[in-house]
Short mmCIF file of C-alpha atoms in Angstrom, two decimals:
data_model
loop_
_atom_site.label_atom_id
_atom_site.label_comp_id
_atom_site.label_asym_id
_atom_site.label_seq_id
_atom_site.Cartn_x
_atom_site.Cartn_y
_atom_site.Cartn_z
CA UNK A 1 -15.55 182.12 118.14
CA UNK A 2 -12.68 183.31 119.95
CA UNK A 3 -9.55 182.47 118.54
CA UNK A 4 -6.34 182.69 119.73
CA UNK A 5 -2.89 182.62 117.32
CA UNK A 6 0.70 181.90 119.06
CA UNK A 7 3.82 182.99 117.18
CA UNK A 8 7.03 182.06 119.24
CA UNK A 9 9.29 182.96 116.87
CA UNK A 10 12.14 185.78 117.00
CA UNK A 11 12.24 186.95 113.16
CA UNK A 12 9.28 188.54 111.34
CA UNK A 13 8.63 186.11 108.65
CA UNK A 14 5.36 185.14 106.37
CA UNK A 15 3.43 183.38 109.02
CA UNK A 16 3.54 186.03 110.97
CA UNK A 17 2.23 188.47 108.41
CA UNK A 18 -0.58 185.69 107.60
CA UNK A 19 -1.34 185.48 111.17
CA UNK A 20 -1.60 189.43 111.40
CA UNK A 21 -4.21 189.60 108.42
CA UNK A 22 -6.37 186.69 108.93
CA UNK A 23 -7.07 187.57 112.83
CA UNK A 24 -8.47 191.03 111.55
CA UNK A 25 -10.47 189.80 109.27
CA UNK A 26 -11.70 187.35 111.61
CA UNK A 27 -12.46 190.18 114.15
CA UNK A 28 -14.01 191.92 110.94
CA UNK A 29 -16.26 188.81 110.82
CA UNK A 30 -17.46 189.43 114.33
CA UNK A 31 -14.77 187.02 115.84
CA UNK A 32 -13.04 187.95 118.79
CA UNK A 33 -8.98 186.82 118.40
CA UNK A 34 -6.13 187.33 120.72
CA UNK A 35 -2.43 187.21 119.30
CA UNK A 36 0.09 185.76 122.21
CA UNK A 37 3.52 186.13 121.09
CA UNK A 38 7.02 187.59 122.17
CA UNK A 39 7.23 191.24 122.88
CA UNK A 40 8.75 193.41 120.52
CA UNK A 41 7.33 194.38 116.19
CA UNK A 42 4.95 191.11 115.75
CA UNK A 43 3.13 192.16 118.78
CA UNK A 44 3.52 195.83 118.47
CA UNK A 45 2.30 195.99 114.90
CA UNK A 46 -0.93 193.88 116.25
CA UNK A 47 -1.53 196.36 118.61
CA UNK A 48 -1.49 199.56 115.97
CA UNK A 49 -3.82 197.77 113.58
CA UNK A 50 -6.29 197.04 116.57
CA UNK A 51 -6.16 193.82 117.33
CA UNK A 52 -6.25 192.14 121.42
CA UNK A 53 -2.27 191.28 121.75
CA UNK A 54 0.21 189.59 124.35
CA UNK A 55 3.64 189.61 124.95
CA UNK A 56 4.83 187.13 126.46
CA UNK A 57 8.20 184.89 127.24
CA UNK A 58 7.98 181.59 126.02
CA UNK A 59 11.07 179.64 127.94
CA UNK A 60 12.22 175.86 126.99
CA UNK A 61 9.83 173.47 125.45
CA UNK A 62 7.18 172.34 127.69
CA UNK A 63 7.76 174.81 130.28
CA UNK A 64 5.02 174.18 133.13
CA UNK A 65 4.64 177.30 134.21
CA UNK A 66 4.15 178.67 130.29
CA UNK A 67 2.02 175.83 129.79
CA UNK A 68 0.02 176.97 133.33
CA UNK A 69 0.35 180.40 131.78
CA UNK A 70 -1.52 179.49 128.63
CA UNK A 71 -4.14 177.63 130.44
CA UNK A 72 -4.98 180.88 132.40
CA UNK A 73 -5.19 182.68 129.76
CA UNK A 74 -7.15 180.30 127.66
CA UNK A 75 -9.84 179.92 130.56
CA UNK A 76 -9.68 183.63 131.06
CA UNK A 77 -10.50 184.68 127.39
CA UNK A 78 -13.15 180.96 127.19
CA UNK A 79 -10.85 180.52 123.63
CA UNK A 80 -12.78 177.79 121.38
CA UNK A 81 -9.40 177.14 119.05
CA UNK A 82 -6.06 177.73 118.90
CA UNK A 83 -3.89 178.36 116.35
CA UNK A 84 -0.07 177.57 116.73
CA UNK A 85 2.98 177.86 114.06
CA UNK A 86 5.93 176.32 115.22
CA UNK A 87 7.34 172.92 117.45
CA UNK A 88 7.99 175.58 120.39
CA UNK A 89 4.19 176.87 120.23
CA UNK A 90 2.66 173.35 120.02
CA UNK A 91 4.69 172.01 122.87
CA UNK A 92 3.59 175.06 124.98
CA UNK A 93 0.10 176.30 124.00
CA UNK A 94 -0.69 173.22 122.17
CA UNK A 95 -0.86 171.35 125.52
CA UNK A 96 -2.38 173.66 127.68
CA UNK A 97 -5.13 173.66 124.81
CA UNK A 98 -5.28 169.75 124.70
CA UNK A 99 -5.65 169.91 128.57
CA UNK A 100 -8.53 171.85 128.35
CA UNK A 101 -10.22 170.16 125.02
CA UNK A 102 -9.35 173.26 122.65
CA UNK A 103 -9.15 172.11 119.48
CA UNK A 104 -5.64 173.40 117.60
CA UNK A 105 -4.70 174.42 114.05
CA UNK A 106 -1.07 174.23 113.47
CA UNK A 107 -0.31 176.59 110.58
CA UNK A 108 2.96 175.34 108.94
CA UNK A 109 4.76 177.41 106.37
CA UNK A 110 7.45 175.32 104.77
CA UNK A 111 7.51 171.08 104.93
CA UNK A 112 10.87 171.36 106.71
CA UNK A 113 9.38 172.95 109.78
CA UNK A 114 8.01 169.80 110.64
CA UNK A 115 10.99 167.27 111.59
CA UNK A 116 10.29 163.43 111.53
CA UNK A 117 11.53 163.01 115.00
CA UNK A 118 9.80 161.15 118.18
CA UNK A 119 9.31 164.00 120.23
CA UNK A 120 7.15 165.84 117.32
CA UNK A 121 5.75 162.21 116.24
CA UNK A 122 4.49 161.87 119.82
CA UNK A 123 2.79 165.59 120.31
CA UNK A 124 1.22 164.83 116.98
CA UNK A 125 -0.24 161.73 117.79
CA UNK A 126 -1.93 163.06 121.75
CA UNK A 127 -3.02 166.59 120.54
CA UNK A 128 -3.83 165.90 117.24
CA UNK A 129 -3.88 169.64 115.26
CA UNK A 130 -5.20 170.04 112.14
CA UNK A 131 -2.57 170.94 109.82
CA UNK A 132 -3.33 174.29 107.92
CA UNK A 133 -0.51 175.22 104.81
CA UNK A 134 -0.71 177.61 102.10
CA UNK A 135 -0.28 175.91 99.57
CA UNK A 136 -0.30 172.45 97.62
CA UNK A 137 3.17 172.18 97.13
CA UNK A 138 3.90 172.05 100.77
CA UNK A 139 1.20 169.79 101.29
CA UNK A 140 3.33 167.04 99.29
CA UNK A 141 6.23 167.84 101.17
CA UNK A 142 4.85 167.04 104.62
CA UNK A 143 3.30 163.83 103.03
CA UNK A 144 6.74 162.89 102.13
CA UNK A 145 8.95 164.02 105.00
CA UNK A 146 6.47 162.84 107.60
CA UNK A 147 4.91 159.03 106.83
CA UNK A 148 2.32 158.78 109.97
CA UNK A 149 0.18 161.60 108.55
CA UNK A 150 -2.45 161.68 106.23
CA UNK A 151 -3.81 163.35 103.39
CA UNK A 152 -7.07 164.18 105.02
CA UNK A 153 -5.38 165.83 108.46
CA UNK A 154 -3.28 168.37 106.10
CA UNK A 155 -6.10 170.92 104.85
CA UNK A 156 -4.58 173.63 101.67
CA UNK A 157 -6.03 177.12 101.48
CA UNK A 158 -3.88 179.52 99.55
CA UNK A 159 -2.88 182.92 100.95
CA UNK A 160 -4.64 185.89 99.53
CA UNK A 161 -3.81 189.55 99.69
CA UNK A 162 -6.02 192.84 99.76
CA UNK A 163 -5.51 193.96 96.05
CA UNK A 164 -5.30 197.40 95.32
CA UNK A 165 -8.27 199.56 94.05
CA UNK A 166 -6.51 199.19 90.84
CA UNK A 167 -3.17 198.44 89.21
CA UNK A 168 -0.48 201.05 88.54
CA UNK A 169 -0.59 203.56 86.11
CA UNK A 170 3.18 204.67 85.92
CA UNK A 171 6.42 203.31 85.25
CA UNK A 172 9.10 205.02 86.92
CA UNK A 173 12.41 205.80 85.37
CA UNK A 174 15.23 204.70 85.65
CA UNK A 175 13.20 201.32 86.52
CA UNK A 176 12.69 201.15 90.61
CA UNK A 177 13.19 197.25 91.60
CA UNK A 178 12.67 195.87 94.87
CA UNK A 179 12.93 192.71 97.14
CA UNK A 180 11.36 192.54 100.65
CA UNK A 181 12.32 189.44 102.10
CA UNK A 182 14.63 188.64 104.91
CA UNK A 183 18.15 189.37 104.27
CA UNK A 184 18.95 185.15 104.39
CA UNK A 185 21.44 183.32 101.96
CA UNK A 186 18.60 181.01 100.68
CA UNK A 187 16.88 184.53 99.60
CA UNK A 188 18.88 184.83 96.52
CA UNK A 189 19.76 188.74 97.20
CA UNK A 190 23.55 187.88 96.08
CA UNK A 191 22.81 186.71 92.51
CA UNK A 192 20.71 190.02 91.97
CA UNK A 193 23.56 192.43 93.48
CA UNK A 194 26.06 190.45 91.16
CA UNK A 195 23.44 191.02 88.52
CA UNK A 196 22.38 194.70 88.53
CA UNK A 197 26.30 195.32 89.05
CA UNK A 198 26.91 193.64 85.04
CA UNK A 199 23.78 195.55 84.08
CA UNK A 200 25.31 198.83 85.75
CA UNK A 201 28.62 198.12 84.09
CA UNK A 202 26.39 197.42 80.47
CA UNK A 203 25.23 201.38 81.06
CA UNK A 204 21.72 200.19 82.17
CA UNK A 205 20.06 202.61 84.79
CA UNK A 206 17.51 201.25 87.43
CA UNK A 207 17.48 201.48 91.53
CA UNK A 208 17.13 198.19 93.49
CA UNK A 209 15.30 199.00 96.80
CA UNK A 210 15.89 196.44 99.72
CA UNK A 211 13.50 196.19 102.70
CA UNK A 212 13.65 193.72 105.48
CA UNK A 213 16.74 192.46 107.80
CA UNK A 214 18.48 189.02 108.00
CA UNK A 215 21.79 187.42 109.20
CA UNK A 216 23.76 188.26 105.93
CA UNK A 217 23.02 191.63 106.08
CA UNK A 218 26.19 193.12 106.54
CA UNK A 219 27.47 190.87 104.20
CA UNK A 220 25.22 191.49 101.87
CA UNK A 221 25.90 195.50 102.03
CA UNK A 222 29.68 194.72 101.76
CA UNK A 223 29.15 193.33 98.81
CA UNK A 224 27.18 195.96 97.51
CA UNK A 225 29.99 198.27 98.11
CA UNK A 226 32.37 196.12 96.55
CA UNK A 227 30.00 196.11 93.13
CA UNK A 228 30.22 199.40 93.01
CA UNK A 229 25.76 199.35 93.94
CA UNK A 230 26.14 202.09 96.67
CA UNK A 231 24.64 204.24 94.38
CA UNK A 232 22.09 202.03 92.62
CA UNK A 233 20.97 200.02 95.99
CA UNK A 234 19.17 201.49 98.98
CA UNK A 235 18.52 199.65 101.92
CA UNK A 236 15.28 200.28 103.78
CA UNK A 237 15.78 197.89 107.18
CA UNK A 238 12.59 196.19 109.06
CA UNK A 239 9.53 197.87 107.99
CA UNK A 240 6.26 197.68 109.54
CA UNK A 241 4.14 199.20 106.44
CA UNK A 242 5.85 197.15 103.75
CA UNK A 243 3.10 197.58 101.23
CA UNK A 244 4.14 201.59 101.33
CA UNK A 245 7.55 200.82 99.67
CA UNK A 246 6.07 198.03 97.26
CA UNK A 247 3.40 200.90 95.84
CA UNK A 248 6.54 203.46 94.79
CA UNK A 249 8.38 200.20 93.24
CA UNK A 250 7.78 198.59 89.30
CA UNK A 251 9.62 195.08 89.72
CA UNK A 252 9.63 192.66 92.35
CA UNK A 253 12.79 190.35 92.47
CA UNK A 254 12.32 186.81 94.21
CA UNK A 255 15.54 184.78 93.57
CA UNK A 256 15.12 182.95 96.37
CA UNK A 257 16.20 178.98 96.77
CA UNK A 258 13.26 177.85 98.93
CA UNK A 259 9.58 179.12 99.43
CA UNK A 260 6.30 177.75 100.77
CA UNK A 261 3.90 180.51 99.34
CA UNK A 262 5.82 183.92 100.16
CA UNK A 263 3.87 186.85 101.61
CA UNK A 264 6.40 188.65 100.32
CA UNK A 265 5.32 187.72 96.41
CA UNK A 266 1.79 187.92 97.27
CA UNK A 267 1.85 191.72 98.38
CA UNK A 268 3.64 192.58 95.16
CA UNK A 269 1.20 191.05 93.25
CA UNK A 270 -1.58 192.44 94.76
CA UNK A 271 -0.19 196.12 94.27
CA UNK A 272 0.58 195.26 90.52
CA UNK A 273 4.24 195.23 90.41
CA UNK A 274 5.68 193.43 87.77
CA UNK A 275 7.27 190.29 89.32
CA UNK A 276 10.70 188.08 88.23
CA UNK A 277 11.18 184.92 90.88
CA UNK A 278 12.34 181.46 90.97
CA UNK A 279 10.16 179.15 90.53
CA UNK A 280 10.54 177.11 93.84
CA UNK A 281 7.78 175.81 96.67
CA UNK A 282 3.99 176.79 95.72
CA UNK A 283 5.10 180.20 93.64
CA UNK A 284 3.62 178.46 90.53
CA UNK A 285 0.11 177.96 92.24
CA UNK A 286 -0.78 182.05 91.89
CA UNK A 287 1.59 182.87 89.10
CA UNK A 288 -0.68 184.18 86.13
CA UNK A 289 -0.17 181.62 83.14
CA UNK A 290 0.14 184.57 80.66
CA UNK A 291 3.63 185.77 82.06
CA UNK A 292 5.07 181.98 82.71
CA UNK A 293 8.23 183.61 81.32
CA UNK A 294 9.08 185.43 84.29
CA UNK A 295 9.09 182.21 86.69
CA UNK A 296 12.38 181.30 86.00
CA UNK A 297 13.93 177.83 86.89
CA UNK A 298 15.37 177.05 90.29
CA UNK A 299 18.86 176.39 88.94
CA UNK A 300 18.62 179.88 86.91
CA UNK A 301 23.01 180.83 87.02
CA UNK A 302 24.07 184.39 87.48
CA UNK A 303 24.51 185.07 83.53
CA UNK A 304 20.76 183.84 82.80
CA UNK A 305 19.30 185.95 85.50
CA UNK A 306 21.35 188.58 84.06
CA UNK A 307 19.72 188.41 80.76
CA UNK A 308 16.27 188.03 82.68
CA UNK A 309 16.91 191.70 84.45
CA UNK A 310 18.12 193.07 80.83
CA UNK A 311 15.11 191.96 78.85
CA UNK A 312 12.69 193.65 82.24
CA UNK A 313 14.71 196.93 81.57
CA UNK A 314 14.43 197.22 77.86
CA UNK A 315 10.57 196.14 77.72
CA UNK A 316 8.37 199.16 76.63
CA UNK A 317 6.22 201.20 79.36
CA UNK A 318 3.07 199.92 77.65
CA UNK A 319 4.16 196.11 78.18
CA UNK A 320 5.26 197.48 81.52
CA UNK A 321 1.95 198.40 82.57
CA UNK A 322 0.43 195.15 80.56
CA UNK A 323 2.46 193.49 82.63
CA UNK A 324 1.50 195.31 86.08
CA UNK A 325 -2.41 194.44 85.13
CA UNK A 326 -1.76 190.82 84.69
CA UNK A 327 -0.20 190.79 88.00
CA UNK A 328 -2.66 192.65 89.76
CA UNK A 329 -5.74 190.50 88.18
CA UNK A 330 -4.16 187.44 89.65
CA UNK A 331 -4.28 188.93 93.19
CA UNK A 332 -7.69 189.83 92.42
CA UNK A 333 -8.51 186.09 91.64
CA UNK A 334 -6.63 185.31 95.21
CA UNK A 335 -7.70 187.85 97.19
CA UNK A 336 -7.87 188.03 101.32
CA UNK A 337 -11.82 188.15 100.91
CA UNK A 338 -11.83 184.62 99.20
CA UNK A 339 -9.52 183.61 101.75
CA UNK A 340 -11.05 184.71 104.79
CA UNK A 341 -13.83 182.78 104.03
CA UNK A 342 -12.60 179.62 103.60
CA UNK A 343 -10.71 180.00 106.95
CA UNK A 344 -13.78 181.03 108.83
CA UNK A 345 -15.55 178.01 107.69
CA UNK A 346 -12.32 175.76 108.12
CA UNK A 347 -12.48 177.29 111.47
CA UNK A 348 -15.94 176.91 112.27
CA UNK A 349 -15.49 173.08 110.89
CA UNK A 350 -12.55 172.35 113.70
CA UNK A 351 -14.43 174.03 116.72
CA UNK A 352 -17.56 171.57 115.56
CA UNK A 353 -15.93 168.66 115.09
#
């Protein structure tokens, strides 16, 4: 097949991660895939791993001669399917591809990205994508939000990661946590400053690593500064290797308010880092059922998660590293392999039909 995946978006976010794996391991499977996207790190990073990548300016929604621009392009590379993420991509490449009979996948990340309104009603309804999410959680939530679809156009295939050869080994002191998700408010970042600095103040030692950018950022290191972190906290920016900074890290911290199936939780996991989140969107769907503890509730207050970071700090390095196993198994048992081949076939299914 050859496949091409459009990513409108500005920020760097999961799908785009997703979108970055599965087309090379598509082109792994012999498939040829072309990424179309807005210049800058999403289409950079494509290019360094090897894959066939475009960047491209996208304009208002159902721009003709972006529309015309996809159509070229689609006729140009003979593309069987495309794959689109958000409203923007389906009202530009999503038409050129129904004008030429292309069958589309629309790869949605969270239920909210899909609004119940005419406009997106209407698109539905001519082009009609199949509806890819990561999870079964978010699968309910378009089934709720959005009445005129139905259960057999939405099709769930959980997000795997590449595990590592093998789980960690070490424990690094003082403790090294970490969080690698945009620097948002609904990311939870706050509550885990305002934690670490009680924890600090308690005489606990540890390092929080941040990586990743956001609109509170600033904010977020003002606070910092004001919690007396600057010498606990170090802030990393937008990396394109994120897995590099995970692998030096024992904890990852997800306090975030709202989640489909987070890339971000899924790399931990997959190089054995112990992991502490919220349990919010489809976290609980790859969360081993041995260490249920550590997926606290979504309403978890500041003093709570407190106590959640204390008991992490004073567990013993061989728990530690039972911990890091468990982890790491349940990547194993969600891996990228397993995925890839339900998304090939899924694939395979949508060019046939």
């Amino acid at each position: 097949m050859n496949i091409c995946f459009v990513n409108s978006t500005n920020k760097w976010g999961g799908v785009k991660s997703w979108t970055l794996d599965v087309a090379r391991g598509l082109s792994d499977r012999g498939h040829a895939t072309l990424i179309a996207g807005r210049p800058g790190p999403f289409i950079d990073k494509a290019g360094e791993i090897g894959l066939d990548a475009l960047g491209l300016s996208f304009g208002p929604d159902f721009n003709p001669p972006r529309i015309l621009g996809f159509i070229k392009i689609f006729k140009a590379r003979r593309i069987d399917l495309v794959v689109v993420n958000v409203g923007k991509d389906m009202r530009t490449a999503g038409i050129a591809a129904k004008m030429l009979g292309i069958p589309v996948v629309h790869r949605v990340g969270l239920a909210g990205d899909m609004r119940n309104t005419y406009k997106v009603r209407l698109l539905h309804k001519w082009i009609r994508p199949r509806i890819l999410v990561p999870c079964e959680q978010i699968k309910r939530g378009l089934l709720q939000e959005l009445p005129y679809l139905a259960p057999e156009e939405i099709t769930v295939i959980l997000t795997g990661k590449e595990p590592a050869p093998a789980p960690p080994a070490t424990v690094h002191s003082p403790l090294r946590f970490i969080s690698t998700s945009q620097l948002n408010a609904d990311k939870g970042h706050k509550d885990v400053l305002e934690a670490l600095a009680e924890l600090k103040k308690q005489g606990y030692a540890f390092e929080y690593h941040i990586v990743g950018t956001g609109r509170i950022e600033a904010e977020l290191k003002n606070l910092a500064a004001s919690l007396d972190l600057d010498d606990r906290v170090m802030w990393h920016g937008f990396q394109k290797d994120v897995r590099s900074f995970l692998r030096k890290a024992d904890v990852f911290l997800l306090p975030s308010y709202r989640e489909g199936l987070p890339n971000t939780l899924l790399e931990a996991m997959a190089e054995g880092l112990v992991c502490l989140a919220r349990q919010v969107g489809g976290i609980k769907e790859v969360w081993p059922d041995s260490e249920a503890r550590l997926l606290i509730p979504e309403a978890t207050a500041r003093k709570e998660f407190t106590d959640e970071l204390k008991k992490i700090l004073t567990v013993p390095c061989t728990r530690h590293l039972e911990l890091k196993n468990a982890f790491w198994k349940s990547a194993n048992t969600n891996s990228r392999q397993r995925m890839l081949v339900i998304i090939d076939n899924f694939f395979k299914q949508a060019t046939a039909a």
